[in-house]
Amino acid sequence: MSKNFTLDGKVISFKDGQTIMDAALTAGVYIPHLCHNPKFIPHGSCKLCIVNVNGRNMTSCTMPAGNGMVIENNTSALNDDRKALVQMLFVEGNHTCPSCEASGNCKLQATAYYLEMLSPHYTHFYPPRTVDASHPDIFLDLNRCILCELCVRASRDVDGKNIFKISGRGIGSHLVVNAESGKLGDTNFAVTDKAARVCPTGAILIKRRGYKTPIGHRIYDHKKINEIQAESDHE
Amino acid sequence: MSEDRKIKLATCSLAGCFGCHMSLLDIDEKLFPLLKKVEFDRTPFTDIKKCGSCDIGIVEGGVSNVENVHVLKEFRKHCKVLVAMGACAITGGVPSLRNNIDLWDCFQEIYLYEGGLEGSQIPNDPELPLPLDKVYPVYEVVKIDYFLPGCPPSADTIWKFLTDLIAGREPKLSYEMLHYD
Amino acid sequence: MDSCEFSQIEQQLSPVFEQHGYEAQKLLQILLDVQEIYSFIPDEAITYIANLLSVSRVSVKAVVDFYSFLSFKSVGEYRVLFSDNITDQMLGKNELMQYFCKKMWLEPGKVSEDNLLSVDSTSCTGMCDQGPAALVNGWPLTNLDQQRLDLIAKLIRDRNPVSTWPAMLFEVKDNIYRSEILLGKPSVAGAAIKATLERGVAATLSEIEASKLRGRGGAGYSTANKWSSCRTSPGTAHYIVCNADEGEPGTFKDRVLLNSYADLVLEGMTIAAKIIGATQGFLYLRGEYRYLRRKLEEVLAQRRTAGLLGRSILGELGFDFDIEIHLGAGAYICGEESALIESLEGKSGRPRNRPPFPVTHGYLDQPTVVDNVETFACVSKIAEYDSAWFTALGTAQSSGSKILSISGDCARPGIYEYPFGVALYEIFDDCGAEDVHAVQVSGPSGTLVSCKEFRRRICFEDLPTAGALIIFNRERDILQVALNSAHFFAYESCGFCTPCRVGTQLQKKIIDKISDGYGTAYDLEELKYIGHIMRTMSHCGLGHTAANQVIDMLDKFPDAYKNKLKKLVFEPAFDLDRALEKARKITGRDDKLAHFP
Ligand SMILES: Cc1cc2nc3c(=O)[nH]c(=O)nc-3n(C[C@H](O)[C@H](O)[C@H](O)COP(=O)(O)O)c2cc1C
Ligand code: SF4
Ligand code: SF4
Ligand code: SF4
Ligand code: FES
């Protein structure tokens, strides 16, 4: 017998072991998400994907789907709260989109567009963060890191290199690089690594590629992130 | 709003590059019908130095120094509706890239290492507006009613926004009009 | 410290490894010892430890970076950390810390140039009934006043080792003022285990079920249900964990249980082990209670000698169980059960995704029961007597008793055991609290109760509590209570999820703004919405409750902030004049135009 739940009234079937997010994506329904990528173990930290299951908020990328669940996703209340989370991510880092190579291809930005964010609303933290250009082929600009740990997971689980890790606590949490010097250039990180292509923002950028795609032809210039399904890893 | 009275509009550029204003002028021929409904108060296009009582105020640029604060407060005081236009007004934008450089390093770089016109010294003339420690978005200093993002917002976007606002509609931007760069 | 000293790092650290072994789970325990040896974690030690434990250097660094009692830079030969709970502040902590810093020519948070001393604040150390309190090199100082600080200053200047300081500085009292079934009649060690073996495992579990025992750590989950699911979960091993993290500010009852009723607690763990089939148990002891470790080790040793731990407990073949003590290192989040398990495994304390729950996938991914200290004590008593004896006390949904840690404005702060269902006003009489204005029940993560609600009762049906009860009289500024809690959560958020990591910071900024006199009605709305986001979107209980005191203040104590607000609708998010300070310094200007009015 097939199992299913309803998502905003639509019946969606799932297989045992699938999360709500898995089942929704398979069925072609978009649930906003930033730290999730179907190719990696779910992480559950950004909280954009929170849906309301039988009256309770749950993290859809980690919550196993259950038979008969009644789930709300695309409601104005949830989208308002999601927008607040995106605004928090914007003020927490230093996001100067006009001077960012990822602009137009950035999932954080695209999600903000989708949620119709007009301003970051909260007081900016303007945290002092570092840019690491030591690697011949890759920039690491922590000003734009949203701590989604996709690079951590990709490097550990796919590339088998364990180059990244989150260190620190609370608002001081930050991405670190596994090298005595702490520099990306002193690791065996390669431009062909999966971890070089999973960053949802402009924190990990491949050098000499910037602004190659003219404005108007970038991933999210004409299509909303929900239409693109956000499964492509910027490749 | 009634046909007979023209909407009074003021604009200014704080810590910005005037790009948003250029984009405003880019509205080109569609500007003329708009001008039938609008009368400019203080703007870089007129020679009015103080903002009078206005319906709409549009601010470009972030808040970088004392003068920016005074102008912004003046706008807030005299404009019924205040609009933050462009990335700099909304997030600090490109000027805010200085926010993680110590102000002392900025001053040294500009006045001591390179050497100004009057030799190497830091100016302390009270006429010069003192810089703030950081560049702030305008909404952290005064209450803002509307945000019009973009770097700059395109002429079409500004036109759509203004025509909506002047017609008394809640401004609504299409997906392609909403961008942060 | 000279770098040449580190050439001997292998030699210096070999006893540490001898004690703890070479498993990655021991990382945190090893780091605590290294911190004690050098007063920081030297880079050379990081490399050495990483090699020996076969983990990456960044993994080691990430752990150091997470726990507040570990550091990359020296914290001085002496590190004095003042407990920063609201009760400590009410007893003059801020003034005393200032006094001490001035005396030692030191700024809080900085290390003296000769590397002798550093002074800072730390989250509640669990000495609220005998504060102001502090830790010196991890050892608790109680009842601080100027006189004691003068003495401490001298001891430090003369470089007396902390172990030689007068004992009276470190005296920690139990202060038990009221007892019921747990703290009253003492039990003979082993009696409850014996009763369990006689009754049988299944019957004992039924007895616990019939007792309707609910967890005492706060959430109130049915203990029998938890144990049953763990018992039936498949795994290569099952584990018992006693949660002695007691991080909730204002809570200190587990400290007293471990100090004077350790047998009762360890016996409960042993019974749990028998029921779920565990051979290994852990007592996760918060770093602040490190001073209890030696005493606990002695009790463990006695129990092994008496055949109450180890192989074939009480002669029953196959009943093997032992308990190991693991220390925390200054992180409130490690009281959350899945974060605690991460910490037990030697990692940073970030809560896991649930499901799966610890009962199926806990320590090393094996079925694990995590229970509060007091819960285990209750189990011992239930096993020794029976469920009827236990349910004779309490209310319909809250059987038995609850140990409260009472502090704040009352004549007799200390430990009070009550049957569940006791009303707040009854408690005030017992502890000598007069003119009560507000009560914080269950710490910053709990409820702020106003005088209109003093008929409310301590029980899961009404006011659940992990045990903290802080009393505020009419003189107290409730805004300070909310501010203290906002700072606490901003400091203790683990940083894993967006709403709590950022929300706690924003909440702190706005409360500070209101306290500084720049708040407006707009800011109150902001606080409410940020509170809503944290409550409904966060990953774990810390974020869910981080707005409780602020929201309760907004709802119930308008007088606490109303007269602090500006009449205007909006005020800048930051202090404009202060934002000019740097430029004034650089240019040397101080004219009228260089200021905001
Ligand atoms: C942020 C946070 C801190 C916690 N701290 C403690 C603690 O210090 N001691 C404790 O027993 N439980 C604490 N808990 C509750 C534990 O997660 C868990 O529910 C409890 O240990 C279960 O034991 P019990 O069923 O015996 O109450 C905390 C929970 C959260 C969310
Ligand atoms: S990472 Fe994305 S949101 Fe951040 S500055 Fe770049 S484009 Fe903008
Ligand atoms: S660098 Fe990119 S992928 Fe890695 S944690 Fe930061 S935002 Fe995520
Ligand atoms: S709610 Fe707070 S403490 Fe809990 S996981 Fe999120 S950031 Fe960490
Ligand atoms: S996508 Fe689920 S929490 Fe980030």
mmCIF file of C-alpha atoms in Angstrom, chain C residues 38-295:
data_model
loop_
_atom_site.group_PDB
_atom_site.id
_atom_site.type_symbol
_atom_site.label_atom_id
_atom_site.label_comp_id
_atom_site.label_asym_id
_atom_site.label_seq_id
_atom_site.Cartn_x
_atom_site.Cartn_y
_atom_site.Cartn_z
ATOM 1 C CA TYR C 38 49.160 25.155 30.488
ATOM 2 C CA SER C 39 46.181 27.434 31.227
ATOM 3 C CA PHE C 40 45.464 27.187 27.498
ATOM 4 C CA ILE C 41 45.667 24.662 24.667
ATOM 5 C CA PRO C 42 48.993 25.153 22.890
ATOM 6 C CA ASP C 43 49.077 24.664 19.142
ATOM 7 C CA GLU C 44 51.720 21.968 19.567
ATOM 8 C CA ALA C 45 49.356 20.070 21.852
ATOM 9 C CA ILE C 46 46.625 20.244 19.225
ATOM 10 C CA THR C 47 48.859 18.592 16.651
ATOM 11 C CA TYR C 48 49.998 15.996 19.148
ATOM 12 C CA ILE C 49 46.491 15.150 20.342
ATOM 13 C CA ALA C 50 45.144 15.013 16.782
ATOM 14 C CA ASN C 51 47.835 12.502 15.859
ATOM 15 C CA LEU C 52 47.333 10.306 18.879
ATOM 16 C CA LEU C 53 43.544 10.212 18.586
ATOM 17 C CA SER C 54 43.648 9.940 14.773
ATOM 18 C CA VAL C 55 41.397 12.940 14.239
ATOM 19 C CA SER C 56 42.009 16.059 12.187
ATOM 20 C CA ARG C 57 43.561 19.152 13.714
ATOM 21 C CA VAL C 58 40.472 21.192 12.912
ATOM 22 C CA SER C 59 38.290 18.758 14.803
ATOM 23 C CA VAL C 60 40.392 19.345 17.885
ATOM 24 C CA LYS C 61 40.392 23.096 17.345
ATOM 25 C CA ALA C 62 36.641 23.190 16.808
ATOM 26 C CA VAL C 63 36.115 21.584 20.212
ATOM 27 C CA VAL C 64 38.463 24.026 21.933
ATOM 28 C CA ASP C 65 36.624 26.865 20.230
ATOM 29 C CA PHE C 66 33.213 25.651 21.389
ATOM 30 C CA TYR C 67 33.623 25.270 25.143
ATOM 31 C CA SER C 68 34.063 28.349 27.257
ATOM 32 C CA PHE C 69 36.483 26.708 29.706
ATOM 33 C CA LEU C 70 38.961 25.920 26.918
ATOM 34 C CA SER C 71 41.055 28.536 25.153
ATOM 35 C CA PHE C 72 43.717 28.991 22.487
ATOM 36 C CA LYS C 73 45.372 31.771 24.453
ATOM 37 C CA SER C 74 46.538 31.774 28.015
ATOM 38 C CA VAL C 75 43.934 32.788 30.579
ATOM 39 C CA GLY C 76 46.623 33.435 33.151
ATOM 40 C CA GLU C 77 47.973 31.341 36.028
ATOM 41 C CA TYR C 78 44.820 32.298 37.883
ATOM 42 C CA ARG C 79 41.480 32.661 36.175
ATOM 43 C CA VAL C 80 38.685 34.135 38.235
ATOM 44 C CA LEU C 81 35.244 33.786 36.684
ATOM 45 C CA PHE C 82 32.401 35.577 38.441
ATOM 46 C CA SER C 83 29.057 33.824 38.243
ATOM 47 C CA ASP C 84 26.707 36.044 36.282
ATOM 48 C CA ASN C 85 23.275 34.831 37.289
ATOM 49 C CA ILE C 86 20.691 37.468 38.182
ATOM 50 C CA THR C 87 20.968 36.284 41.819
ATOM 51 C CA ASP C 88 24.695 36.981 41.835
ATOM 52 C CA GLN C 89 24.002 40.418 40.400
ATOM 53 C CA MET C 90 21.378 41.071 43.069
ATOM 54 C CA LEU C 91 24.016 40.229 45.664
ATOM 55 C CA GLY C 92 26.440 42.767 44.189
ATOM 56 C CA LYS C 93 28.417 40.756 41.623
ATOM 57 C CA ASN C 94 28.965 43.629 39.206
ATOM 58 C CA GLU C 95 30.307 45.956 41.894
ATOM 59 C CA LEU C 96 32.494 43.242 43.406
ATOM 60 C CA MET C 97 33.973 42.297 40.068
ATOM 61 C CA GLN C 98 34.725 45.938 39.386
ATOM 62 C CA TYR C 99 36.294 46.273 42.827
ATOM 63 C CA PHE C 100 38.469 43.237 42.249
ATOM 64 C CA CYS C 101 39.550 44.325 38.772
ATOM 65 C CA LYS C 102 40.476 47.773 39.996
ATOM 66 C CA LYS C 103 42.432 46.288 42.825
ATOM 67 C CA MET C 104 44.346 44.046 40.445
ATOM 68 C CA TRP C 105 44.769 46.754 37.780
ATOM 69 C CA LEU C 106 42.969 44.651 35.264
ATOM 70 C CA GLU C 107 40.198 44.932 32.701
ATOM 71 C CA PRO C 108 37.569 42.193 32.662
ATOM 72 C CA GLY C 109 38.256 39.688 29.887
ATOM 73 C CA LYS C 110 41.957 40.627 29.676
ATOM 74 C CA VAL C 111 44.976 38.755 30.961
ATOM 75 C CA SER C 112 47.479 40.691 33.045
ATOM 76 C CA GLU C 113 50.747 41.441 31.301
ATOM 77 C CA ASP C 114 52.714 39.126 33.555
ATOM 78 C CA ASN C 115 50.239 36.330 32.680
ATOM 79 C CA LEU C 116 49.295 36.090 36.339
ATOM 80 C CA LEU C 117 45.578 36.652 36.244
ATOM 81 C CA SER C 118 42.439 37.110 34.191
ATOM 82 C CA VAL C 119 38.980 38.046 35.405
ATOM 83 C CA ASP C 120 35.708 37.542 33.576
ATOM 84 C CA SER C 121 32.049 36.595 33.965
ATOM 85 C CA THR C 122 30.654 33.124 33.436
ATOM 86 C CA SER C 123 27.140 31.709 33.310
ATOM 87 C CA CYS C 124 25.550 30.728 36.647
ATOM 88 C CA THR C 125 27.819 28.397 38.627
ATOM 89 C CA GLY C 126 24.987 26.908 40.668
ATOM 90 C CA MET C 127 25.760 28.602 43.995
ATOM 91 C CA CYS C 128 22.784 30.966 43.991
ATOM 92 C CA ASP C 129 21.945 30.315 47.649
ATOM 93 C CA GLN C 130 25.467 31.294 48.688
ATOM 94 C CA GLY C 131 26.520 33.908 46.175
ATOM 95 C CA PRO C 132 28.002 36.037 44.922
ATOM 96 C CA ALA C 133 30.028 33.152 43.613
ATOM 97 C CA ALA C 134 32.972 32.645 41.312
ATOM 98 C CA LEU C 135 35.343 29.988 40.054
ATOM 99 C CA VAL C 136 39.089 30.210 40.483
ATOM 100 C CA ASN C 137 40.859 27.790 38.164
ATOM 101 C CA GLY C 138 37.649 25.786 38.187
ATOM 102 C CA TRP C 139 37.178 25.708 41.978
ATOM 103 C CA PRO C 140 34.048 27.334 43.408
ATOM 104 C CA LEU C 141 34.309 30.430 45.590
ATOM 105 C CA THR C 142 31.178 31.299 47.543
ATOM 106 C CA ASN C 143 29.792 34.172 49.634
ATOM 107 C CA LEU C 144 32.166 36.672 48.089
ATOM 108 C CA ASP C 145 32.542 40.106 49.592
ATOM 109 C CA GLN C 146 35.265 42.760 49.567
ATOM 110 C CA GLN C 147 37.044 41.191 52.486
ATOM 111 C CA ARG C 148 37.279 37.819 50.824
ATOM 112 C CA LEU C 149 38.369 39.392 47.571
ATOM 113 C CA ASP C 150 41.137 41.247 49.436
ATOM 114 C CA LEU C 151 42.352 37.925 50.742
ATOM 115 C CA ILE C 152 42.102 36.327 47.288
ATOM 116 C CA ALA C 153 44.016 39.239 45.794
ATOM 117 C CA LYS C 154 46.812 38.685 48.264
ATOM 118 C CA LEU C 155 46.884 34.939 47.664
ATOM 119 C CA ILE C 156 47.173 35.535 43.945
ATOM 120 C CA ARG C 157 49.829 38.226 44.235
ATOM 121 C CA ASP C 158 51.872 35.905 46.433
ATOM 122 C CA ARG C 159 51.334 33.171 43.865
ATOM 123 C CA ASN C 160 49.936 30.696 46.364
ATOM 124 C CA PRO C 161 48.665 27.607 44.545
ATOM 125 C CA VAL C 162 44.863 27.400 44.727
ATOM 126 C CA SER C 163 45.183 24.034 46.498
ATOM 127 C CA THR C 164 46.751 25.806 49.487
ATOM 128 C CA TRP C 165 44.103 28.508 49.865
ATOM 129 C CA PRO C 166 42.038 28.542 53.065
ATOM 130 C CA ALA C 167 39.226 25.994 52.888
ATOM 131 C CA MET C 168 36.620 28.468 54.087
ATOM 132 C CA LEU C 169 36.795 30.248 50.723
ATOM 133 C CA PHE C 170 35.587 27.089 49.027
ATOM 134 C CA GLU C 171 32.955 26.047 51.504
ATOM 135 C CA VAL C 172 29.780 24.914 49.729
ATOM 136 C CA LYS C 173 26.773 24.277 51.939
ATOM 137 C CA ASP C 174 23.809 22.031 51.200
ATOM 138 C CA ASN C 175 21.283 24.348 52.901
ATOM 139 C CA ILE C 176 18.474 21.795 52.991
ATOM 140 C CA TYR C 177 15.452 23.372 54.652
ATOM 141 C CA ARG C 178 12.652 20.997 53.770
ATOM 142 C CA SER C 179 12.611 17.276 52.996
ATOM 143 C CA GLU C 180 10.123 14.715 51.842
ATOM 144 C CA ILE C 181 10.580 11.255 50.411
ATOM 145 C CA LEU C 182 13.900 11.875 48.647
ATOM 146 C CA LEU C 183 15.874 13.953 51.099
ATOM 147 C CA GLY C 184 14.180 12.662 54.237
ATOM 148 C CA LYS C 185 14.692 9.095 55.383
ATOM 149 C CA PRO C 186 18.183 7.941 54.354
ATOM 150 C CA SER C 187 18.475 4.754 52.330
ATOM 151 C CA VAL C 188 21.007 2.002 52.857
ATOM 152 C CA ALA C 189 23.324 1.659 49.866
ATOM 153 C CA GLY C 190 22.275 -1.361 47.838
ATOM 154 C CA ALA C 191 18.776 -1.661 49.299
ATOM 155 C CA ALA C 192 17.061 -0.515 46.114
ATOM 156 C CA ILE C 193 19.137 -2.789 43.876
ATOM 157 C CA LYS C 194 18.371 -5.692 46.156
ATOM 158 C CA ALA C 195 14.676 -4.916 46.019
ATOM 159 C CA THR C 196 14.903 -4.721 42.226
ATOM 160 C CA LEU C 197 16.543 -8.116 41.954
ATOM 161 C CA GLU C 198 14.020 -9.648 44.303
ATOM 162 C CA ARG C 199 11.082 -8.150 42.493
ATOM 163 C CA GLY C 200 12.467 -8.868 39.035
ATOM 164 C CA VAL C 201 13.260 -6.567 36.164
ATOM 165 C CA ALA C 202 9.862 -6.578 34.468
ATOM 166 C CA ALA C 203 8.045 -6.065 37.743
ATOM 167 C CA THR C 204 10.304 -3.170 38.659
ATOM 168 C CA LEU C 205 9.664 -1.496 35.333
ATOM 169 C CA SER C 206 5.927 -1.989 35.955
ATOM 170 C CA GLU C 207 6.376 -0.445 39.372
ATOM 171 C CA ILE C 208 8.061 2.606 37.827
ATOM 172 C CA GLU C 209 5.249 2.797 35.329
ATOM 173 C CA ALA C 210 2.665 2.584 38.096
ATOM 174 C CA SER C 211 4.503 5.344 39.968
ATOM 175 C CA LYS C 212 3.801 7.636 36.993
ATOM 176 C CA LEU C 213 7.289 9.027 37.419
ATOM 177 C CA ARG C 214 8.071 11.851 34.992
ATOM 178 C CA GLY C 215 11.545 13.157 34.214
ATOM 179 C CA ARG C 216 12.798 15.843 36.590
ATOM 180 C CA GLY C 217 15.044 17.570 34.058
ATOM 181 C CA GLY C 218 12.246 19.788 32.821
ATOM 182 C CA ALA C 219 10.394 18.159 29.955
ATOM 183 C CA GLY C 220 8.524 15.713 32.188
ATOM 184 C CA TYR C 221 8.565 12.738 29.848
ATOM 185 C CA SER C 222 7.384 9.435 31.310
ATOM 186 C CA THR C 223 10.459 7.629 32.618
ATOM 187 C CA ALA C 224 8.926 4.165 32.223
ATOM 188 C CA ASN C 225 8.042 4.829 28.591
ATOM 189 C CA LYS C 226 11.523 6.046 27.823
ATOM 190 C CA TRP C 227 13.116 3.018 29.450
ATOM 191 C CA SER C 228 10.752 0.578 27.763
ATOM 192 C CA SER C 229 11.549 1.895 24.308
ATOM 193 C CA CYS C 230 15.252 1.864 25.026
ATOM 194 C CA ARG C 231 15.056 -1.663 26.416
ATOM 195 C CA THR C 232 13.416 -2.950 23.234
ATOM 196 C CA SER C 233 15.653 -1.013 20.824
ATOM 197 C CA PRO C 234 18.217 -3.190 19.108
ATOM 198 C CA GLY C 235 21.890 -2.290 19.436
ATOM 199 C CA THR C 236 25.338 -3.676 20.088
ATOM 200 C CA ALA C 237 25.304 -2.008 23.493
ATOM 201 C CA HIS C 238 22.941 0.049 25.613
ATOM 202 C CA TYR C 239 23.996 3.049 27.677
ATOM 203 C CA ILE C 240 22.799 4.907 30.754
ATOM 204 C CA VAL C 241 23.596 8.578 31.096
ATOM 205 C CA CYS C 242 22.969 10.710 34.133
ATOM 206 C CA ASN C 243 22.479 14.322 33.158
ATOM 207 C CA ALA C 244 24.292 16.315 35.827
ATOM 208 C CA ASP C 245 24.873 19.316 33.632
ATOM 209 C CA GLU C 246 22.541 21.451 35.768
ATOM 210 C CA GLY C 247 23.115 24.491 33.604
ATOM 211 C CA GLU C 248 19.795 26.236 34.070
ATOM 212 C CA PRO C 249 20.620 29.407 36.018
ATOM 213 C CA GLY C 250 19.145 29.265 39.494
ATOM 214 C CA THR C 251 19.194 25.457 39.692
ATOM 215 C CA PHE C 252 21.446 23.819 42.257
ATOM 216 C CA LYS C 253 19.529 20.814 43.580
ATOM 217 C CA ASP C 254 21.545 18.269 41.562
ATOM 218 C CA ARG C 255 24.669 19.660 43.191
ATOM 219 C CA VAL C 256 23.203 18.814 46.608
ATOM 220 C CA LEU C 257 21.989 15.394 45.498
ATOM 221 C CA LEU C 258 25.456 14.543 44.177
ATOM 222 C CA ASN C 259 27.168 15.935 47.238
ATOM 223 C CA SER C 260 25.079 14.197 49.888
ATOM 224 C CA TYR C 261 22.876 11.633 48.157
ATOM 225 C CA ALA C 262 25.236 10.249 45.522
ATOM 226 C CA ASP C 263 24.399 6.647 46.417
ATOM 227 C CA LEU C 264 20.758 7.243 45.721
ATOM 228 C CA VAL C 265 21.556 8.609 42.252
ATOM 229 C CA LEU C 266 24.120 5.974 41.309
ATOM 230 C CA GLU C 267 21.801 3.261 42.555
ATOM 231 C CA GLY C 268 19.044 4.591 40.286
ATOM 232 C CA MET C 269 21.453 4.408 37.352
ATOM 233 C CA THR C 270 22.349 0.837 38.259
ATOM 234 C CA ILE C 271 18.688 -0.159 38.363
ATOM 235 C CA ALA C 272 18.184 1.509 34.988
ATOM 236 C CA ALA C 273 21.132 -0.470 33.651
ATOM 237 C CA LYS C 274 19.567 -3.694 34.833
ATOM 238 C CA ILE C 275 16.266 -2.779 33.216
ATOM 239 C CA ILE C 276 17.524 -1.710 29.795
ATOM 240 C CA GLY C 277 20.478 -4.051 29.720
ATOM 241 C CA ALA C 278 23.367 -1.609 29.884
ATOM 242 C CA THR C 279 26.854 -2.362 31.102
ATOM 243 C CA GLN C 280 28.240 1.132 30.793
ATOM 244 C CA GLY C 281 26.971 4.311 32.383
ATOM 245 C CA PHE C 282 28.164 7.897 32.320
ATOM 246 C CA LEU C 283 27.689 10.699 34.742
ATOM 247 C CA TYR C 284 27.948 13.908 32.756
ATOM 248 C CA LEU C 285 29.101 16.397 35.362
ATOM 249 C CA ARG C 286 29.096 20.064 34.461
ATOM 250 C CA GLY C 287 32.568 21.613 34.524
ATOM 251 C CA GLU C 288 31.450 24.002 37.262
ATOM 252 C CA TYR C 289 30.958 21.009 39.588
ATOM 253 C CA ARG C 290 34.387 19.600 38.925
ATOM 254 C CA TYR C 291 35.164 19.976 42.635
ATOM 255 C CA LEU C 292 32.660 17.161 43.326
ATOM 256 C CA ARG C 293 34.532 14.747 41.149
ATOM 257 C CA ARG C 294 36.913 13.362 43.739
ATOM 258 C CA LYS C 295 34.119 12.738 46.216
#
